[in-house]
Amino acid sequence: MKESDITQAEERQDDAYDLDRKRVAAILFAVERRDRATLLDLMEPLHAADIADLLEQINAYDRGRLIRLYDREFDGEILSELDESIREEVMQILNPAVLAEAVRDLDSDDVVDLVEDLTASDQAAILEVLEDADRVAVEQSLSYPENSAGRLMQREVVMAPEHWTVGAAIDHMRSADELPEQFYHVVLVDPRMKPVGNVTLGRIMAAKRDVALADITEETFQAIPADQDEEDVAYAFNQYHLISAPVVDEDGRLVGVITIDDAMVVLDEEHEEDILRLAGVGEGSLSDRVTETTKQRFPWLAVNLVTAILAALVISLFEDTIAAFVALAALMPIVASMGGNAGTQSLTVAVRALATRDLTGANLWRVIRREVLVGLVNGLIFAVIMGAVGVFWFGSLSLGLVIAAAMVINLVVAGLAGIAIPVILDRTGVDPALASGAFVTTVTDVVGFFAFLGLAAAFLI
Amino acid sequence: MKESDITQAEERQDDAYDLDRKRVAAILFAVERRDRATLLDLMEPLHAADIADLLEQINAYDRGRLIRLYDREFDGEILSELDESIREEVMQILNPAVLAEAVRDLDSDDVVDLVEDLTASDQAAILEVLEDADRVAVEQSLSYPENSAGRLMQREVVMAPEHWTVGAAIDHMRSADELPEQFYHVVLVDPRMKPVGNVTLGRIMAAKRDVALADITEETFQAIPADQDEEDVAYAFNQYHLISAPVVDEDGRLVGVITIDDAMVVLDEEHEEDILRLAGVGEGSLSDRVTETTKQRFPWLAVNLVTAILAALVISLFEDTIAAFVALAALMPIVASMGGNAGTQSLTVAVRALATRDLTGANLWRVIRREVLVGLVNGLIFAVIMGAVGVFWFGSLSLGLVIAAAMVINLVVAGLAGIAIPVILDRTGVDPALASGAFVTTVTDVVGFFAFLGLAAAFLI
């Protein structure tokens, strides 16, 4: 392999699964010229998920023209892959007949995802086009709480009585009129319809006909309550490597099944939520417009303003000190900023550990002790560095000692606040990802300025 | 349902899948009394993943005693579920015979995960206990780059020639000596062993015997190059809802298969990496000791110190201005902090969008324009608020105007830097999650202090 080949291969590797820029340009050109045949040719190899990405990435004007030109080819799956921020817009552009056809193509769980955020009248309009059985299935799913297992499950389940043999199961499946599009397990149920085990199709293939299904069930088996939060569902799939799991009603009876691909989507969404909430961005998406984005970001900036004003009030308490020794004004943001960063480190670890259930009663005190000790050790190291900077920059040993002491105090407090605040929020039922940042920065700003300027007032002036 | 019932149900819901505290306490008590029978009883219902969590959450002393008492019951799966930070410690505590047995139980892909980070001699010691065929499989996987599809795949694949019928496939599987523990598809291959399609076991069950496999393949089919980065693999599974995908060598020949549960673990790890890197925490885990954690966090704090000193230098340029008007010292951190927060918002959205391939050439300029406009609008709103604060707090209209202008400038710059810096880092091959934060805060600090104090020097004094 020549070097240029390697570079090319690496580039290809880097761009694996990126939308092909040339294809996007060609598609937009075809839309421009209203050349439907070329458009269909260019779109043909694209997966619904890629078409959804394409629609999200082009502007609203091009999006409208593309959808109208694409017309009858528009697939239900594209709709369910679309980001919610532009889904309604797209549904309004679509020819009603095309929309009806697209919705009819979808599985019941995808229809639920599609209509759950619509207004009642829009919801009714969509449900109307469904066949009776599908509509009932969707309406039953909608009766479960938002973001619950009941909304996530598909209702088509392949099940077998717990006493059946492999042979009976095979014969039953092979003579069934219709089997679900995607299924990987046969769920064993007792006479009261309670699921008692999962048998993979693979094991059924591998076993002799007279083997009892009950003897080849999977070791790990979780029945999921229909009202369980989807976040917990995703956790269970990830923790126990489930491929599919039966969903049960409050009496423990089988009502549906959730497959891992849906759980993976939820896991991804939960992560997105965490990462955006930690940064105070709310529910942002790249397809949002300026006004929406401004609105989403404003509240967190407003909270931060209150924090900053609080810190400013602390500083203004020491105006005389600063007037007497202006160098303090240049140095004080260093202490606050180091504390803010150390606090953010601790709180991110804590928020993540709470989300993955790694931070529990069994290790909480050890983790708190560790965070405080880490703050202390890093505080001491940076105290030495900043003390030296204070001495050499401003030629004052006492200034060096003041900044060193303030640094240690603020980094210890940062470690403590960074772990304690998310844990307290979590226990009081608030999402720690959402609110910890503001509290922790308030603490480190106030403590940082107060410690530094207070010590300076006491020992320097 | 009475209200107290609802609260109870909610509590149960909240704690779904949390390790039961009472059980943990009982287990530690049994360990304390060296009561093996009780320990085994208590551990029996726990999944390997839960046992691994338990071992991570108790302290090193208890961990050692528990493992020695648990002894022969220690399962290979517990090892592969354990966090890497304590895995080596646990392997050293384990009785060598128990370790050998545990390793022999594992699938080849799990053994790869277990040994890939060990030293060459430790690696050899583990591989030695494997059967020849398994050792060869592991060694071949290890020949692929770290974090590649080749390391992730299992080598056991169920395949069929592309011209076979459903009946032939069923007969072949049912007469096979051994089928993999977990498989969901039959991979169709051409005569040169190139995979050409996937048929789910479900469809094989549903189809008549004389149907050609080639006619019931799945619509979405992705063959994954063995050297593809595991992050791209996880993306493909999530984007295309794959359940399993064949892995091919550089000649396009089938060498293994990756299943979605492994891809889900990678997706989760990549998210963890992103969220921790954004906060400058590196590879932290809750089981790490104080010294390791201190070391992991130090570099980012050191970078932040340089940033903060840079900001301090900017401030010290204006010492005369501050000395003349001390209120500036209290107000200047507000401008910097608002810019820092707005920048973090933009950069988090950008980092996440780059990770999910939602930010591409097709929408980059539109997104940049949006971020700048959002910065401008929020800047104007907060300019009015802070201007008013300046006027009423300090009774100076010019101070109000100065802080208002600085706020607008810094929030616009924050929006621009927040999007441009991650994109530039990404294009130069640096992980934007790792380094963007430091750059963006440097920009917003320096610009914030410079704009505010510079305007103050020009118009106030």
mmCIF file of C-alpha atoms in Angstrom, chain A residues 21-236:
data_model
loop_
_atom_site.group_PDB
_atom_site.id
_atom_site.type_symbol
_atom_site.label_atom_id
_atom_site.label_comp_id
_atom_site.label_asym_id
_atom_site.label_seq_id
_atom_site.Cartn_x
_atom_site.Cartn_y
_atom_site.Cartn_z
ATOM 1 C CA ARG A 21 -21.582 15.953 -0.084
ATOM 2 C CA LYS A 22 -21.618 15.465 -3.828
ATOM 3 C CA ARG A 23 -24.862 13.539 -3.617
ATOM 4 C CA VAL A 24 -26.442 16.270 -1.511
ATOM 5 C CA ALA A 25 -25.368 18.875 -4.060
ATOM 6 C CA ALA A 26 -26.706 16.754 -6.928
ATOM 7 C CA ILE A 27 -30.017 16.245 -5.117
ATOM 8 C CA LEU A 28 -30.427 19.966 -4.525
ATOM 9 C CA PHE A 29 -29.580 20.613 -8.178
ATOM 10 C CA ALA A 30 -32.246 18.129 -9.282
ATOM 11 C CA VAL A 31 -34.762 19.830 -6.979
ATOM 12 C CA GLU A 32 -33.781 23.193 -8.444
ATOM 13 C CA ARG A 33 -34.502 21.915 -11.954
ATOM 14 C CA ARG A 34 -37.648 20.025 -10.835
ATOM 15 C CA ASP A 35 -36.080 16.909 -12.353
ATOM 16 C CA ARG A 36 -38.029 14.165 -10.574
ATOM 17 C CA ALA A 37 -36.443 11.201 -12.393
ATOM 18 C CA THR A 38 -32.927 12.234 -11.378
ATOM 19 C CA LEU A 39 -34.064 12.977 -7.832
ATOM 20 C CA LEU A 40 -35.555 9.498 -7.460
ATOM 21 C CA ASP A 41 -32.376 7.944 -8.869
ATOM 22 C CA LEU A 42 -30.233 9.859 -6.386
ATOM 23 C CA MET A 43 -32.472 9.139 -3.399
ATOM 24 C CA GLU A 44 -32.984 5.471 -4.240
ATOM 25 C CA PRO A 45 -29.853 4.097 -2.470
ATOM 26 C CA LEU A 46 -30.411 6.201 0.673
ATOM 27 C CA HIS A 47 -31.746 4.663 3.886
ATOM 28 C CA ALA A 48 -34.756 6.388 5.448
ATOM 29 C CA ALA A 49 -32.516 7.543 8.317
ATOM 30 C CA ASP A 50 -30.126 9.193 5.862
ATOM 31 C CA ILE A 51 -32.979 10.886 4.012
ATOM 32 C CA ALA A 52 -34.208 12.222 7.357
ATOM 33 C CA ASP A 53 -30.694 13.566 8.074
ATOM 34 C CA LEU A 54 -30.626 15.182 4.653
ATOM 35 C CA LEU A 55 -33.973 16.891 5.251
ATOM 36 C CA GLU A 56 -32.731 18.148 8.626
ATOM 37 C CA GLN A 57 -29.563 19.594 7.147
ATOM 38 C CA ILE A 58 -30.951 21.563 4.194
ATOM 39 C CA ASN A 59 -32.876 24.794 4.678
ATOM 40 C CA ALA A 60 -36.641 25.034 5.025
ATOM 41 C CA TYR A 61 -37.141 26.323 1.477
ATOM 42 C CA ASP A 62 -35.211 23.468 -0.166
ATOM 43 C CA ARG A 63 -36.861 21.019 2.217
ATOM 44 C CA GLY A 64 -40.331 22.039 1.060
ATOM 45 C CA ARG A 65 -39.424 21.816 -2.624
ATOM 46 C CA LEU A 66 -37.700 18.457 -2.202
ATOM 47 C CA ILE A 67 -40.637 16.914 -0.352
ATOM 48 C CA ARG A 68 -43.170 18.130 -2.918
ATOM 49 C CA LEU A 69 -41.060 16.802 -5.797
ATOM 50 C CA TYR A 70 -40.356 13.477 -4.038
ATOM 51 C CA ASP A 71 -44.094 13.177 -3.331
ATOM 52 C CA ARG A 72 -45.423 9.604 -3.417
ATOM 53 C CA GLU A 73 -42.001 8.087 -2.730
ATOM 54 C CA PHE A 74 -42.015 9.611 0.753
ATOM 55 C CA ASP A 75 -41.870 6.712 3.152
ATOM 56 C CA GLY A 76 -43.351 6.413 6.655
ATOM 57 C CA GLU A 77 -39.956 5.471 8.013
ATOM 58 C CA ILE A 78 -38.485 8.804 6.971
ATOM 59 C CA LEU A 79 -41.102 10.478 9.138
ATOM 60 C CA SER A 80 -40.247 8.389 12.165
ATOM 61 C CA GLU A 81 -36.507 9.041 11.704
ATOM 62 C CA LEU A 82 -37.015 12.812 11.445
ATOM 63 C CA ASP A 83 -36.070 15.055 14.324
ATOM 64 C CA GLU A 84 -39.178 16.208 16.163
ATOM 65 C CA SER A 85 -38.276 19.841 15.571
ATOM 66 C CA ILE A 86 -39.107 19.621 11.868
ATOM 67 C CA ARG A 87 -41.448 16.633 11.785
ATOM 68 C CA GLU A 88 -44.614 18.677 12.045
ATOM 69 C CA GLU A 89 -43.395 21.062 9.374
ATOM 70 C CA VAL A 90 -42.775 18.090 7.054
ATOM 71 C CA MET A 91 -46.163 16.539 7.824
ATOM 72 C CA GLN A 92 -47.851 19.783 6.852
ATOM 73 C CA ILE A 93 -45.971 19.949 3.549
ATOM 74 C CA LEU A 94 -46.823 16.373 2.613
ATOM 75 C CA ASN A 95 -49.770 15.707 0.358
ATOM 76 C CA PRO A 96 -52.492 14.297 2.734
ATOM 77 C CA ALA A 97 -52.854 11.120 0.661
ATOM 78 C CA VAL A 98 -49.097 10.516 0.788
ATOM 79 C CA LEU A 99 -49.065 11.173 4.534
ATOM 80 C CA ALA A 100 -51.906 8.684 5.088
ATOM 81 C CA GLU A 101 -50.091 6.035 3.071
ATOM 82 C CA ALA A 102 -46.828 6.707 4.933
ATOM 83 C CA VAL A 103 -48.489 6.355 8.325
ATOM 84 C CA ARG A 104 -50.287 3.148 7.341
ATOM 85 C CA ASP A 105 -46.907 1.598 6.511
ATOM 86 C CA LEU A 106 -45.536 2.085 10.025
ATOM 87 C CA ASP A 107 -45.457 -0.337 12.967
ATOM 88 C CA SER A 108 -47.740 0.611 15.829
ATOM 89 C CA ASP A 109 -44.836 1.698 18.075
ATOM 90 C CA ASP A 110 -43.582 4.063 15.382
ATOM 91 C CA VAL A 111 -47.041 5.561 14.915
ATOM 92 C CA VAL A 112 -47.179 6.162 18.675
ATOM 93 C CA ASP A 113 -43.845 7.991 18.505
ATOM 94 C CA LEU A 114 -45.155 10.022 15.574
ATOM 95 C CA VAL A 115 -48.442 11.195 17.052
ATOM 96 C CA GLU A 116 -47.740 11.457 20.774
ATOM 97 C CA ASP A 117 -46.617 15.090 20.626
ATOM 98 C CA LEU A 118 -49.321 16.270 18.217
ATOM 99 C CA THR A 119 -52.384 18.267 19.245
ATOM 100 C CA ALA A 120 -55.521 16.195 19.859
ATOM 101 C CA SER A 121 -57.082 17.166 16.526
ATOM 102 C CA ASP A 122 -53.927 16.455 14.485
ATOM 103 C CA GLN A 123 -53.605 13.159 16.360
ATOM 104 C CA ALA A 124 -57.180 12.214 15.506
ATOM 105 C CA ALA A 125 -56.610 13.069 11.852
ATOM 106 C CA ILE A 126 -53.655 10.691 11.680
ATOM 107 C CA LEU A 127 -55.309 7.883 13.636
ATOM 108 C CA GLU A 128 -58.311 8.072 11.344
ATOM 109 C CA VAL A 129 -56.339 6.742 8.373
ATOM 110 C CA LEU A 130 -55.235 3.610 10.271
ATOM 111 C CA GLU A 131 -56.985 0.281 10.074
ATOM 112 C CA ASP A 132 -59.161 -0.455 13.091
ATOM 113 C CA ALA A 133 -56.829 -2.990 14.720
ATOM 114 C CA ASP A 134 -53.829 -0.694 14.338
ATOM 115 C CA ARG A 135 -55.717 2.292 15.677
ATOM 116 C CA VAL A 136 -56.768 0.360 18.773
ATOM 117 C CA ALA A 137 -53.174 -0.737 19.328
ATOM 118 C CA VAL A 138 -51.913 2.843 19.037
ATOM 119 C CA GLU A 139 -54.617 4.183 21.325
ATOM 120 C CA GLN A 140 -53.825 1.559 23.951
ATOM 121 C CA SER A 141 -50.131 2.462 23.838
ATOM 122 C CA LEU A 142 -51.028 6.133 24.167
ATOM 123 C CA SER A 143 -52.914 5.296 27.366
ATOM 124 C CA TYR A 144 -49.565 4.600 29.071
ATOM 125 C CA PRO A 145 -47.598 7.555 30.487
ATOM 126 C CA GLU A 146 -45.231 9.490 28.231
ATOM 127 C CA ASN A 147 -41.699 8.072 28.074
ATOM 128 C CA SER A 148 -42.858 4.749 29.522
ATOM 129 C CA ALA A 149 -42.210 1.185 28.417
ATOM 130 C CA GLY A 150 -45.853 1.027 27.258
ATOM 131 C CA ARG A 151 -45.178 3.710 24.653
ATOM 132 C CA LEU A 152 -42.002 1.984 23.501
ATOM 133 C CA MET A 153 -43.249 -1.574 23.085
ATOM 134 C CA GLN A 154 -44.621 -3.248 20.011
ATOM 135 C CA ARG A 155 -47.797 -5.206 20.620
ATOM 136 C CA GLU A 156 -47.069 -8.082 18.241
ATOM 137 C CA VAL A 157 -45.530 -10.876 20.334
ATOM 138 C CA VAL A 158 -44.711 -14.475 19.469
ATOM 139 C CA MET A 159 -45.519 -16.551 22.529
ATOM 140 C CA ALA A 160 -45.900 -20.180 23.513
ATOM 141 C CA PRO A 161 -47.323 -22.027 26.526
ATOM 142 C CA GLU A 162 -44.565 -22.888 28.985
ATOM 143 C CA HIS A 163 -45.035 -26.676 28.567
ATOM 144 C CA TRP A 164 -44.485 -26.725 24.784
ATOM 145 C CA THR A 165 -41.590 -28.493 23.072
ATOM 146 C CA VAL A 166 -39.261 -27.104 20.433
ATOM 147 C CA GLY A 167 -41.104 -29.094 17.771
ATOM 148 C CA ALA A 168 -44.482 -27.679 18.765
ATOM 149 C CA ALA A 169 -43.100 -24.137 18.693
ATOM 150 C CA ILE A 170 -41.568 -24.619 15.247
ATOM 151 C CA ASP A 171 -44.758 -26.103 13.828
ATOM 152 C CA HIS A 172 -46.810 -23.300 15.365
ATOM 153 C CA MET A 173 -44.582 -20.582 13.941
ATOM 154 C CA ARG A 174 -44.299 -22.158 10.514
ATOM 155 C CA SER A 175 -48.084 -22.478 10.228
ATOM 156 C CA ALA A 176 -48.868 -19.014 11.600
ATOM 157 C CA ASP A 177 -50.624 -16.684 9.151
ATOM 158 C CA GLU A 178 -48.525 -13.728 10.104
ATOM 159 C CA LEU A 179 -45.451 -13.275 12.256
ATOM 160 C CA PRO A 180 -44.072 -9.875 13.343
ATOM 161 C CA GLU A 181 -41.563 -8.190 11.004
ATOM 162 C CA GLN A 182 -38.840 -8.366 13.635
ATOM 163 C CA PHE A 183 -38.706 -10.920 16.418
ATOM 164 C CA TYR A 184 -35.873 -12.777 18.060
ATOM 165 C CA HIS A 185 -37.446 -14.658 20.941
ATOM 166 C CA VAL A 186 -40.457 -16.776 21.726
ATOM 167 C CA VAL A 187 -41.914 -15.645 25.058
ATOM 168 C CA LEU A 188 -43.072 -18.504 27.293
ATOM 169 C CA VAL A 189 -46.264 -17.713 29.201
ATOM 170 C CA ASP A 190 -48.113 -19.476 32.007
ATOM 171 C CA PRO A 191 -51.870 -20.112 31.771
ATOM 172 C CA ARG A 192 -52.573 -16.655 33.241
ATOM 173 C CA MET A 193 -50.529 -15.032 30.445
ATOM 174 C CA LYS A 194 -47.631 -14.139 32.707
ATOM 175 C CA PRO A 195 -44.294 -14.356 30.884
ATOM 176 C CA VAL A 196 -41.994 -16.887 32.524
ATOM 177 C CA GLY A 197 -39.057 -17.100 30.113
ATOM 178 C CA ASN A 198 -37.513 -16.155 26.780
ATOM 179 C CA VAL A 199 -36.237 -18.669 24.223
ATOM 180 C CA THR A 200 -34.094 -17.332 21.383
ATOM 181 C CA LEU A 201 -34.894 -18.452 17.868
ATOM 182 C CA GLY A 202 -31.263 -19.530 17.629
ATOM 183 C CA ARG A 203 -31.654 -22.037 20.445
ATOM 184 C CA ILE A 204 -34.873 -23.326 18.953
ATOM 185 C CA MET A 205 -32.966 -23.910 15.706
ATOM 186 C CA ALA A 206 -30.190 -25.705 17.566
ATOM 187 C CA ALA A 207 -32.350 -27.959 19.779
ATOM 188 C CA LYS A 208 -33.968 -31.306 19.034
ATOM 189 C CA ARG A 209 -37.757 -31.349 18.450
ATOM 190 C CA ASP A 210 -38.626 -33.096 21.723
ATOM 191 C CA VAL A 211 -36.667 -30.713 23.980
ATOM 192 C CA ALA A 212 -38.938 -28.707 26.298
ATOM 193 C CA LEU A 213 -38.813 -24.956 25.625
ATOM 194 C CA ALA A 214 -38.629 -24.432 29.392
ATOM 195 C CA ASP A 215 -35.242 -26.202 29.394
ATOM 196 C CA ILE A 216 -33.585 -23.856 26.924
ATOM 197 C CA THR A 217 -34.749 -20.451 28.171
ATOM 198 C CA GLU A 218 -32.228 -17.654 28.449
ATOM 199 C CA GLU A 219 -30.501 -17.250 31.779
ATOM 200 C CA THR A 220 -31.189 -13.537 31.974
ATOM 201 C CA PHE A 221 -34.849 -12.722 31.847
ATOM 202 C CA GLN A 222 -36.485 -9.416 32.717
ATOM 203 C CA ALA A 223 -40.172 -8.656 32.480
ATOM 204 C CA ILE A 224 -40.627 -4.897 32.213
ATOM 205 C CA PRO A 225 -43.627 -3.119 33.799
ATOM 206 C CA ALA A 226 -45.509 -1.115 31.160
ATOM 207 C CA ASP A 227 -45.328 2.038 33.264
ATOM 208 C CA GLN A 228 -41.567 1.843 33.803
ATOM 209 C CA ASP A 229 -39.652 4.926 32.654
ATOM 210 C CA GLU A 230 -37.947 4.392 29.305
ATOM 211 C CA GLU A 231 -34.654 5.502 30.838
ATOM 212 C CA ASP A 232 -34.801 2.502 33.182
ATOM 213 C CA VAL A 233 -35.724 0.270 30.257
ATOM 214 C CA ALA A 234 -32.637 1.402 28.333
ATOM 215 C CA TYR A 235 -30.524 0.833 31.440
ATOM 216 C CA ALA A 236 -31.821 -2.725 31.815
#
